[in-house]
Amino acid sequence: MSEVGTKSPAVRVRSLTKAFGPLVVLDNVSLDFEGGRVAALLGPNGAGKTTLLKAVLGLVRPDEGSVLIDQTAIDSVGRYRESVGFMPQLPRFPSHMTGHELAAMLDSLRGFQGSADEELIDAFDLRDELNKPFKTLSGGTRQKVNAALAFRYATPILILDEPTAGLDPVASLALKDKVRRSRDEGRTQLITSHKLGELQALADDIVFLHEGRVQFTGSLEALLEETERSTLEEAIAELMGGVGRGGVPSSADGPAPLGGSDDRPAQSLRVIP
């Protein structure tokens, strides 16, 4: 496991292609996600966001290309998973188990030995709720348990799928504060959310996918400058309109390839036609 705070890309996606039958879901996607940054993954339904996240998690095997976690390629052994934390949009934990039992189960699966991060348990006032079967909890409380378990381990990489969905305003603020502190600790966080105003307040970088291809990847500031818009919502609307018109002209070259001569350039601060 790499140390939190590394300056090298924590996640490298190279020439990733995945098709389900005749449908190409990811088409030659190359991206870098760096430590100490929050990256928002955006795009319309069917853009390939979920498949990309599943590829990073090792839940989908690409047809071509590779994913490297802390410079180690994902493989069937799965040791890279100890570096990755995941908060799914819809937690599907065993419904009869209590929160404490779920934590113990995850500790065992991870082979975790150390001090767990229980900051969100206290922030969400979950101590009593963790004694109850998961199926008896309200939707909002289930989401709180989901978040607390995702942040339980000091993984250098976190994938958060609609993390504030179903949370009340107080809990939502507590979770967003946790995301910011995790970024300050050097962790890499990939977030998907339909709440664009919320993402504008959290994200350092934006990845916009359309039909399996990267249409933009770069900093939030670069996106607003490229689209000449003041909000993320307006900028994404502009990108979607540009895609509908056949693409927005590129304004910058991509960086040099990383690694050997077989690497293809990672897409960078630009809108890609």
PDB file of C-alpha atoms in Angstrom:
ATOM      1  CA  MET A   1       0.000   0.000   0.000  1.00  0.00           C
ATOM      2  CA  SER A   2       1.412   3.397  -0.897  1.00  0.00           C
ATOM      3  CA  GLU A   3       1.634   6.125   1.714  1.00  0.00           C
ATOM      4  CA  VAL A   4      -1.076   8.732   1.870  1.00  0.00           C
ATOM      5  CA  GLY A   5       0.186  11.957   0.381  1.00  0.00           C
ATOM      6  CA  THR A   6       2.174  10.534  -2.528  1.00  0.00           C
ATOM      7  CA  LYS A   7       2.581  12.981  -5.398  1.00  0.00           C
ATOM      8  CA  SER A   8       2.589  10.329  -8.122  1.00  0.00           C
ATOM      9  CA  PRO A   9      -0.768   9.351  -9.647  1.00  0.00           C
ATOM     10  CA  ALA A  10      -2.528   7.025  -7.218  1.00  0.00           C
ATOM     11  CA  VAL A  11      -4.756   5.636  -9.975  1.00  0.00           C
ATOM     12  CA  ARG A  12      -3.707   5.329 -13.603  1.00  0.00           C
ATOM     13  CA  VAL A  13      -6.174   4.266 -16.273  1.00  0.00           C
ATOM     14  CA  ARG A  14      -4.565   3.447 -19.597  1.00  0.00           C
ATOM     15  CA  SER A  15      -6.356   2.861 -22.920  1.00  0.00           C
ATOM     16  CA  LEU A  16      -9.285   1.222 -21.137  1.00  0.00           C
ATOM     17  CA  THR A  17     -11.855  -0.343 -23.449  1.00  0.00           C
ATOM     18  CA  LYS A  18     -14.894  -2.386 -22.449  1.00  0.00           C
ATOM     19  CA  ALA A  19     -17.811  -3.632 -24.527  1.00  0.00           C
ATOM     20  CA  PHE A  20     -20.897  -5.603 -23.622  1.00  0.00           C
ATOM     21  CA  GLY A  21     -21.778  -7.335 -26.858  1.00  0.00           C
ATOM     22  CA  PRO A  22     -21.984  -4.709 -29.610  1.00  0.00           C
ATOM     23  CA  LEU A  23     -22.226  -1.849 -27.078  1.00  0.00           C
ATOM     24  CA  VAL A  24     -18.880  -0.145 -26.397  1.00  0.00           C
ATOM     25  CA  VAL A  25     -19.192   1.249 -22.873  1.00  0.00           C
ATOM     26  CA  LEU A  26     -15.612   2.527 -22.489  1.00  0.00           C
ATOM     27  CA  ASP A  27     -13.622   3.542 -25.540  1.00  0.00           C
ATOM     28  CA  ASN A  28      -9.852   3.967 -25.092  1.00  0.00           C
ATOM     29  CA  VAL A  29     -10.075   5.871 -21.792  1.00  0.00           C
ATOM     30  CA  SER A  30      -6.817   7.136 -20.243  1.00  0.00           C
ATOM     31  CA  LEU A  31      -6.841   9.116 -16.996  1.00  0.00           C
ATOM     32  CA  ASP A  32      -4.675   9.947 -13.987  1.00  0.00           C
ATOM     33  CA  PHE A  33      -6.089  10.514 -10.507  1.00  0.00           C
ATOM     34  CA  GLU A  34      -3.578  12.061  -8.118  1.00  0.00           C
ATOM     35  CA  GLY A  35      -3.192  11.995  -4.361  1.00  0.00           C
ATOM     36  CA  GLY A  36      -4.639  14.847  -2.350  1.00  0.00           C
ATOM     37  CA  ARG A  37      -7.324  15.612  -4.961  1.00  0.00           C
ATOM     38  CA  VAL A  38     -11.060  15.085  -5.244  1.00  0.00           C
ATOM     39  CA  ALA A  39     -12.138  14.121  -8.760  1.00  0.00           C
ATOM     40  CA  ALA A  40     -15.793  14.280  -9.821  1.00  0.00           C
ATOM     41  CA  LEU A  41     -16.854  11.780 -12.480  1.00  0.00           C
ATOM     42  CA  LEU A  42     -19.736  13.196 -14.512  1.00  0.00           C
ATOM     43  CA  GLY A  43     -21.732  12.387 -17.606  1.00  0.00           C
ATOM     44  CA  PRO A  44     -25.241  11.513 -18.793  1.00  0.00           C
ATOM     45  CA  ASN A  45     -26.811   8.139 -18.122  1.00  0.00           C
ATOM     46  CA  GLY A  46     -25.003   5.443 -20.084  1.00  0.00           C
ATOM     47  CA  ALA A  47     -21.811   7.497 -20.367  1.00  0.00           C
ATOM     48  CA  GLY A  48     -19.670   4.750 -18.809  1.00  0.00           C
ATOM     49  CA  LYS A  49     -19.178   6.182 -15.297  1.00  0.00           C
ATOM     50  CA  THR A  50     -20.283   3.071 -13.420  1.00  0.00           C
ATOM     51  CA  THR A  51     -18.243   0.748 -15.632  1.00  0.00           C
ATOM     52  CA  LEU A  52     -15.152   2.906 -15.144  1.00  0.00           C
ATOM     53  CA  LEU A  53     -15.568   2.828 -11.360  1.00  0.00           C
ATOM     54  CA  LYS A  54     -16.127  -0.940 -11.424  1.00  0.00           C
ATOM     55  CA  ALA A  55     -12.956  -1.325 -13.492  1.00  0.00           C
ATOM     56  CA  VAL A  56     -10.994   0.643 -10.886  1.00  0.00           C
ATOM     57  CA  LEU A  57     -12.523  -1.535  -8.173  1.00  0.00           C
ATOM     58  CA  GLY A  58     -11.617  -4.691 -10.092  1.00  0.00           C
ATOM     59  CA  LEU A  59     -15.267  -5.684 -10.495  1.00  0.00           C
ATOM     60  CA  VAL A  60     -15.167  -5.394 -14.306  1.00  0.00           C
ATOM     61  CA  ARG A  61     -12.372  -6.841 -16.426  1.00  0.00           C
ATOM     62  CA  PRO A  62     -11.612  -4.597 -19.416  1.00  0.00           C
ATOM     63  CA  ASP A  63     -11.300  -5.954 -22.926  1.00  0.00           C
ATOM     64  CA  GLU A  64      -8.204  -3.806 -23.481  1.00  0.00           C
ATOM     65  CA  GLY A  65      -6.064  -1.497 -21.406  1.00  0.00           C
ATOM     66  CA  SER A  66      -5.119  -1.489 -17.755  1.00  0.00           C
ATOM     67  CA  VAL A  67      -5.754   0.059 -14.360  1.00  0.00           C
ATOM     68  CA  LEU A  68      -2.861   0.650 -11.975  1.00  0.00           C
ATOM     69  CA  ILE A  69      -3.390   1.272  -8.267  1.00  0.00           C
ATOM     70  CA  ASP A  70      -0.321   2.785  -6.617  1.00  0.00           C
ATOM     71  CA  GLN A  71       1.701   1.678  -9.670  1.00  0.00           C
ATOM     72  CA  THR A  72       0.495  -1.925  -9.332  1.00  0.00           C
ATOM     73  CA  ALA A  73      -1.697  -3.389 -12.065  1.00  0.00           C
ATOM     74  CA  ILE A  74      -5.042  -4.776 -10.974  1.00  0.00           C
ATOM     75  CA  ASP A  75      -5.024  -8.567 -11.126  1.00  0.00           C
ATOM     76  CA  SER A  76      -6.962 -11.547  -9.839  1.00  0.00           C
ATOM     77  CA  VAL A  77      -4.912 -11.702  -6.626  1.00  0.00           C
ATOM     78  CA  GLY A  78      -6.613  -8.538  -5.456  1.00  0.00           C
ATOM     79  CA  ARG A  79      -3.995  -7.235  -3.021  1.00  0.00           C
ATOM     80  CA  TYR A  80      -4.513  -3.730  -4.436  1.00  0.00           C
ATOM     81  CA  ARG A  81      -7.962  -3.724  -2.797  1.00  0.00           C
ATOM     82  CA  GLU A  82      -6.447  -2.959   0.582  1.00  0.00           C
ATOM     83  CA  SER A  83      -5.588   0.457  -0.864  1.00  0.00           C
ATOM     84  CA  VAL A  84      -9.164   1.212  -1.949  1.00  0.00           C
ATOM     85  CA  GLY A  85     -12.243   2.172   0.046  1.00  0.00           C
ATOM     86  CA  PHE A  86     -15.708   2.140  -1.507  1.00  0.00           C
ATOM     87  CA  MET A  87     -19.019   3.727  -0.566  1.00  0.00           C
ATOM     88  CA  PRO A  88     -21.715   2.331  -2.893  1.00  0.00           C
ATOM     89  CA  GLN A  89     -24.818   4.318  -3.730  1.00  0.00           C
ATOM     90  CA  LEU A  90     -27.070   1.514  -2.471  1.00  0.00           C
ATOM     91  CA  PRO A  91     -25.442  -0.532   0.293  1.00  0.00           C
ATOM     92  CA  ARG A  92     -26.400  -4.195   0.056  1.00  0.00           C
ATOM     93  CA  PHE A  93     -25.166  -5.419   3.412  1.00  0.00           C
ATOM     94  CA  PRO A  94     -26.633  -8.558   5.037  1.00  0.00           C
ATOM     95  CA  SER A  95     -29.851  -7.144   6.452  1.00  0.00           C
ATOM     96  CA  HIS A  96     -29.857  -9.239   9.628  1.00  0.00           C
ATOM     97  CA  MET A  97     -26.428  -8.022  10.768  1.00  0.00           C
ATOM     98  CA  THR A  98     -25.912  -5.063  13.083  1.00  0.00           C
ATOM     99  CA  GLY A  99     -23.538  -2.224  12.269  1.00  0.00           C
ATOM    100  CA  HIS A 100     -21.002  -3.618  14.723  1.00  0.00           C
ATOM    101  CA  GLU A 101     -21.230  -7.030  13.060  1.00  0.00           C
ATOM    102  CA  LEU A 102     -20.812  -5.492   9.623  1.00  0.00           C
ATOM    103  CA  ALA A 103     -17.697  -3.646  10.788  1.00  0.00           C
ATOM    104  CA  ALA A 104     -16.273  -6.859  12.255  1.00  0.00           C
ATOM    105  CA  MET A 105     -17.025  -8.713   9.015  1.00  0.00           C
ATOM    106  CA  LEU A 106     -15.269  -6.077   6.907  1.00  0.00           C
ATOM    107  CA  ASP A 107     -12.322  -6.020   9.301  1.00  0.00           C
ATOM    108  CA  SER A 108     -11.990  -9.768   8.852  1.00  0.00           C
ATOM    109  CA  LEU A 109     -12.293  -9.635   5.066  1.00  0.00           C
ATOM    110  CA  ARG A 110      -9.631  -6.933   4.890  1.00  0.00           C
ATOM    111  CA  GLY A 111      -7.387  -8.569   7.465  1.00  0.00           C
ATOM    112  CA  PHE A 112      -7.524  -5.208   9.211  1.00  0.00           C
ATOM    113  CA  GLN A 113      -5.467  -4.777  12.356  1.00  0.00           C
ATOM    114  CA  GLY A 114      -5.202  -1.275  13.690  1.00  0.00           C
ATOM    115  CA  SER A 115      -7.193   1.688  14.891  1.00  0.00           C
ATOM    116  CA  ALA A 116     -10.345   2.198  12.867  1.00  0.00           C
ATOM    117  CA  ASP A 117     -11.430   5.717  11.929  1.00  0.00           C
ATOM    118  CA  GLU A 118     -14.718   6.171  13.804  1.00  0.00           C
ATOM    119  CA  GLU A 119     -14.997   9.925  13.393  1.00  0.00           C
ATOM    120  CA  LEU A 120     -18.171   9.670  11.314  1.00  0.00           C
ATOM    121  CA  ILE A 121     -19.779   7.334  13.845  1.00  0.00           C
ATOM    122  CA  ASP A 122     -19.595  10.135  16.385  1.00  0.00           C
ATOM    123  CA  ALA A 123     -20.424  12.877  13.867  1.00  0.00           C
ATOM    124  CA  PHE A 124     -23.574  10.959  12.862  1.00  0.00           C
ATOM    125  CA  ASP A 125     -24.374   9.923  16.467  1.00  0.00           C
ATOM    126  CA  LEU A 126     -24.479   6.266  15.410  1.00  0.00           C
ATOM    127  CA  ARG A 127     -23.327   4.501  18.569  1.00  0.00           C
ATOM    128  CA  ASP A 128     -26.771   3.205  19.512  1.00  0.00           C
ATOM    129  CA  GLU A 129     -27.823   2.569  15.906  1.00  0.00           C
ATOM    130  CA  LEU A 130     -24.880   0.213  15.370  1.00  0.00           C
ATOM    131  CA  ASN A 131     -26.485  -2.224  17.810  1.00  0.00           C
ATOM    132  CA  LYS A 132     -29.553  -2.640  15.592  1.00  0.00           C
ATOM    133  CA  PRO A 133     -30.030  -4.968  12.566  1.00  0.00           C
ATOM    134  CA  PHE A 134     -29.346  -3.111   9.326  1.00  0.00           C
ATOM    135  CA  LYS A 135     -32.832  -3.914   7.991  1.00  0.00           C
ATOM    136  CA  THR A 136     -34.487  -2.014  10.864  1.00  0.00           C
ATOM    137  CA  LEU A 137     -32.694   1.255  10.122  1.00  0.00           C
ATOM    138  CA  SER A 138     -34.182   4.127   8.155  1.00  0.00           C
ATOM    139  CA  GLY A 139     -32.815   4.904   4.703  1.00  0.00           C
ATOM    140  CA  GLY A 140     -30.878   7.914   5.957  1.00  0.00           C
ATOM    141  CA  THR A 141     -29.353   5.974   8.838  1.00  0.00           C
ATOM    142  CA  ARG A 142     -28.336   3.160   6.484  1.00  0.00           C
ATOM    143  CA  GLN A 143     -26.519   5.730   4.382  1.00  0.00           C
ATOM    144  CA  LYS A 144     -24.754   7.033   7.493  1.00  0.00           C
ATOM    145  CA  VAL A 145     -23.600   3.519   8.359  1.00  0.00           C
ATOM    146  CA  ASN A 146     -22.512   3.095   4.727  1.00  0.00           C
ATOM    147  CA  ALA A 147     -20.371   6.246   4.942  1.00  0.00           C
ATOM    148  CA  ALA A 148     -18.927   5.369   8.345  1.00  0.00           C
ATOM    149  CA  LEU A 149     -17.837   1.945   7.067  1.00  0.00           C
ATOM    150  CA  ALA A 150     -16.300   3.427   3.901  1.00  0.00           C
ATOM    151  CA  PHE A 151     -14.150   5.847   5.905  1.00  0.00           C
ATOM    152  CA  ARG A 152     -13.365   3.261   8.598  1.00  0.00           C
ATOM    153  CA  TYR A 153     -10.073   2.334   6.945  1.00  0.00           C
ATOM    154  CA  ALA A 154      -7.278   4.791   6.144  1.00  0.00           C
ATOM    155  CA  THR A 155      -7.145   3.776   2.501  1.00  0.00           C
ATOM    156  CA  PRO A 156      -5.239   6.172   0.240  1.00  0.00           C
ATOM    157  CA  ILE A 157      -7.996   5.841  -2.394  1.00  0.00           C
ATOM    158  CA  LEU A 158     -11.732   6.307  -1.829  1.00  0.00           C
ATOM    159  CA  ILE A 159     -14.546   5.836  -4.335  1.00  0.00           C
ATOM    160  CA  LEU A 160     -17.783   7.531  -3.284  1.00  0.00           C
ATOM    161  CA  ASP A 161     -20.932   6.872  -5.328  1.00  0.00           C
ATOM    162  CA  GLU A 162     -23.650   9.459  -4.562  1.00  0.00           C
ATOM    163  CA  PRO A 163     -22.322   9.773  -0.992  1.00  0.00           C
ATOM    164  CA  THR A 164     -24.823  12.326   0.351  1.00  0.00           C
ATOM    165  CA  ALA A 165     -27.941  10.727  -1.158  1.00  0.00           C
ATOM    166  CA  GLY A 166     -30.585  10.406   1.541  1.00  0.00           C
ATOM    167  CA  LEU A 167     -28.629  12.315   4.168  1.00  0.00           C
ATOM    168  CA  ASP A 168     -30.152  15.171   6.151  1.00  0.00           C
ATOM    169  CA  PRO A 169     -28.408  18.576   5.890  1.00  0.00           C
ATOM    170  CA  VAL A 170     -26.457  18.160   9.144  1.00  0.00           C
ATOM    171  CA  ALA A 171     -25.148  14.718   8.180  1.00  0.00           C
ATOM    172  CA  SER A 172     -24.406  15.910   4.654  1.00  0.00           C
ATOM    173  CA  LEU A 173     -22.271  18.760   5.997  1.00  0.00           C
ATOM    174  CA  ALA A 174     -20.410  16.362   8.305  1.00  0.00           C
ATOM    175  CA  LEU A 175     -19.653  14.009   5.411  1.00  0.00           C
ATOM    176  CA  LYS A 176     -18.466  16.827   3.148  1.00  0.00           C
ATOM    177  CA  ASP A 177     -16.179  18.073   5.912  1.00  0.00           C
ATOM    178  CA  LYS A 178     -14.764  14.540   6.150  1.00  0.00           C
ATOM    179  CA  VAL A 179     -14.128  14.490   2.399  1.00  0.00           C
ATOM    180  CA  ARG A 180     -12.229  17.779   2.647  1.00  0.00           C
ATOM    181  CA  ARG A 181     -10.114  16.595   5.574  1.00  0.00           C
ATOM    182  CA  SER A 182      -9.350  13.350   3.755  1.00  0.00           C
ATOM    183  CA  ARG A 183      -8.164  15.380   0.778  1.00  0.00           C
ATOM    184  CA  ASP A 184      -5.927  17.442   3.069  1.00  0.00           C
ATOM    185  CA  GLU A 185      -4.444  14.170   4.342  1.00  0.00           C
ATOM    186  CA  GLY A 186      -3.422  13.352   0.775  1.00  0.00           C
ATOM    187  CA  ARG A 187      -6.084  10.803  -0.096  1.00  0.00           C
ATOM    188  CA  THR A 188      -7.385  10.358  -3.643  1.00  0.00           C
ATOM    189  CA  GLN A 189     -11.187  10.527  -3.846  1.00  0.00           C
ATOM    190  CA  LEU A 190     -13.390   9.760  -6.863  1.00  0.00           C
ATOM    191  CA  ILE A 191     -16.951  10.990  -6.488  1.00  0.00           C
ATOM    192  CA  THR A 192     -20.084  10.618  -8.571  1.00  0.00           C
ATOM    193  CA  SER A 193     -23.126  12.725  -7.749  1.00  0.00           C
ATOM    194  CA  HIS A 194     -26.076  14.398  -9.418  1.00  0.00           C
ATOM    195  CA  LYS A 195     -25.725  17.342  -7.021  1.00  0.00           C
ATOM    196  CA  LEU A 196     -23.540  19.589  -9.152  1.00  0.00           C
ATOM    197  CA  GLY A 197     -23.579  22.491  -6.709  1.00  0.00           C
ATOM    198  CA  GLU A 198     -22.258  20.152  -4.039  1.00  0.00           C
ATOM    199  CA  LEU A 199     -19.549  18.846  -6.353  1.00  0.00           C
ATOM    200  CA  GLN A 200     -18.466  22.381  -7.213  1.00  0.00           C
ATOM    201  CA  ALA A 201     -17.764  22.931  -3.519  1.00  0.00           C
ATOM    202  CA  LEU A 202     -15.803  19.671  -3.190  1.00  0.00           C
ATOM    203  CA  ALA A 203     -14.110  18.764  -6.466  1.00  0.00           C
ATOM    204  CA  ASP A 204     -10.622  19.765  -7.536  1.00  0.00           C
ATOM    205  CA  ASP A 205     -10.851  17.933 -10.865  1.00  0.00           C
ATOM    206  CA  ILE A 206     -13.622  17.065 -13.301  1.00  0.00           C
ATOM    207  CA  VAL A 207     -13.915  14.099 -15.659  1.00  0.00           C
ATOM    208  CA  PHE A 208     -16.796  14.299 -18.128  1.00  0.00           C
ATOM    209  CA  LEU A 209     -17.689  11.142 -20.045  1.00  0.00           C
ATOM    210  CA  HIS A 210     -20.008  10.823 -23.020  1.00  0.00           C
ATOM    211  CA  GLU A 211     -20.714   7.550 -24.806  1.00  0.00           C
ATOM    212  CA  GLY A 212     -17.675   5.904 -23.241  1.00  0.00           C
ATOM    213  CA  ARG A 213     -15.183   8.591 -24.222  1.00  0.00           C
ATOM    214  CA  VAL A 214     -13.566  11.339 -22.175  1.00  0.00           C
ATOM    215  CA  GLN A 215     -14.822  14.706 -23.395  1.00  0.00           C
ATOM    216  CA  PHE A 216     -13.063  16.721 -20.699  1.00  0.00           C
ATOM    217  CA  THR A 217     -10.607  16.030 -17.906  1.00  0.00           C
ATOM    218  CA  GLY A 218      -8.873  18.682 -15.835  1.00  0.00           C
ATOM    219  CA  SER A 219      -9.295  21.038 -12.936  1.00  0.00           C
ATOM    220  CA  LEU A 220     -12.622  22.636 -12.098  1.00  0.00           C
ATOM    221  CA  GLU A 221     -11.046  26.027 -12.774  1.00  0.00           C
ATOM    222  CA  ALA A 222      -9.906  24.899 -16.228  1.00  0.00           C
ATOM    223  CA  LEU A 223     -13.402  23.654 -17.061  1.00  0.00           C
ATOM    224  CA  LEU A 224     -15.028  26.936 -16.062  1.00  0.00           C
ATOM    225  CA  GLU A 225     -12.434  28.818 -18.098  1.00  0.00           C
ATOM    226  CA  GLU A 226     -12.802  26.549 -21.134  1.00  0.00           C
ATOM    227  CA  THR A 227     -16.589  26.874 -21.170  1.00  0.00           C
ATOM    228  CA  GLU A 228     -16.657  30.520 -20.025  1.00  0.00           C
ATOM    229  CA  ARG A 229     -19.198  29.655 -17.335  1.00  0.00           C
ATOM    230  CA  SER A 230     -19.313  30.497 -13.626  1.00  0.00           C
ATOM    231  CA  THR A 231     -20.900  27.312 -12.235  1.00  0.00           C
ATOM    232  CA  LEU A 232     -20.291  23.616 -12.717  1.00  0.00           C
ATOM    233  CA  GLU A 233     -23.926  23.093 -13.700  1.00  0.00           C
ATOM    234  CA  GLU A 234     -23.641  25.653 -16.498  1.00  0.00           C
ATOM    235  CA  ALA A 235     -20.287  24.263 -17.621  1.00  0.00           C
ATOM    236  CA  ILE A 236     -21.594  20.688 -17.836  1.00  0.00           C
ATOM    237  CA  ALA A 237     -24.640  21.908 -19.763  1.00  0.00           C
ATOM    238  CA  GLU A 238     -22.257  23.623 -22.179  1.00  0.00           C
ATOM    239  CA  LEU A 239     -20.234  20.428 -22.595  1.00  0.00           C
ATOM    240  CA  MET A 240     -23.365  18.395 -23.250  1.00  0.00           C
ATOM    241  CA  GLY A 241     -24.501  20.955 -25.808  1.00  0.00           C
ATOM    242  CA  GLY A 242     -21.078  20.902 -27.436  1.00  0.00           C
ATOM    243  CA  VAL A 243     -21.137  17.136 -27.693  1.00  0.00           C
ATOM    244  CA  GLY A 244     -24.548  17.367 -29.310  1.00  0.00           C
ATOM    245  CA  ARG A 245     -23.137  19.799 -31.873  1.00  0.00           C
ATOM    246  CA  GLY A 246     -20.304  17.434 -32.745  1.00  0.00           C
ATOM    247  CA  GLY A 247     -17.758  18.349 -30.072  1.00  0.00           C
ATOM    248  CA  VAL A 248     -16.043  21.393 -28.619  1.00  0.00           C
ATOM    249  CA  PRO A 249     -12.663  22.303 -30.119  1.00  0.00           C
ATOM    250  CA  SER A 250      -9.614  21.272 -28.111  1.00  0.00           C
ATOM    251  CA  SER A 251      -7.577  24.083 -26.585  1.00  0.00           C
ATOM    252  CA  ALA A 252      -4.479  22.258 -25.284  1.00  0.00           C
ATOM    253  CA  ASP A 253      -2.231  19.347 -26.050  1.00  0.00           C
ATOM    254  CA  GLY A 254      -2.179  16.281 -23.830  1.00  0.00           C
ATOM    255  CA  PRO A 255       0.847  15.514 -21.619  1.00  0.00           C
ATOM    256  CA  ALA A 256       3.680  13.222 -22.593  1.00  0.00           C
ATOM    257  CA  PRO A 257       3.079   9.499 -22.089  1.00  0.00           C
ATOM    258  CA  LEU A 258       3.851   8.155 -18.615  1.00  0.00           C
ATOM    259  CA  GLY A 259       6.089   5.104 -18.389  1.00  0.00           C
ATOM    260  CA  GLY A 260       7.227   3.036 -21.360  1.00  0.00           C
ATOM    261  CA  SER A 261       6.701   3.570 -25.047  1.00  0.00           C
ATOM    262  CA  ASP A 262       3.536   1.456 -25.031  1.00  0.00           C
ATOM    263  CA  ASP A 263       1.723   4.015 -22.859  1.00  0.00           C
ATOM    264  CA  ARG A 264      -0.708   6.279 -24.627  1.00  0.00           C
ATOM    265  CA  PRO A 265      -1.008   9.902 -23.527  1.00  0.00           C
ATOM    266  CA  ALA A 266      -3.332  10.555 -20.627  1.00  0.00           C
ATOM    267  CA  GLN A 267      -6.037  13.078 -21.468  1.00  0.00           C
ATOM    268  CA  SER A 268      -5.508  16.298 -19.523  1.00  0.00           C
ATOM    269  CA  LEU A 269      -6.717  19.883 -19.088  1.00  0.00           C
ATOM    270  CA  ARG A 270      -8.786  20.153 -22.202  1.00  0.00           C
ATOM    271  CA  VAL A 271     -12.058  19.631 -23.951  1.00  0.00           C
ATOM    272  CA  ILE A 272     -11.607  16.717 -26.345  1.00  0.00           C
ATOM    273  CA  PRO A 273     -13.497  16.700 -29.646  1.00  0.00           C
TER     274      PRO A 273
END
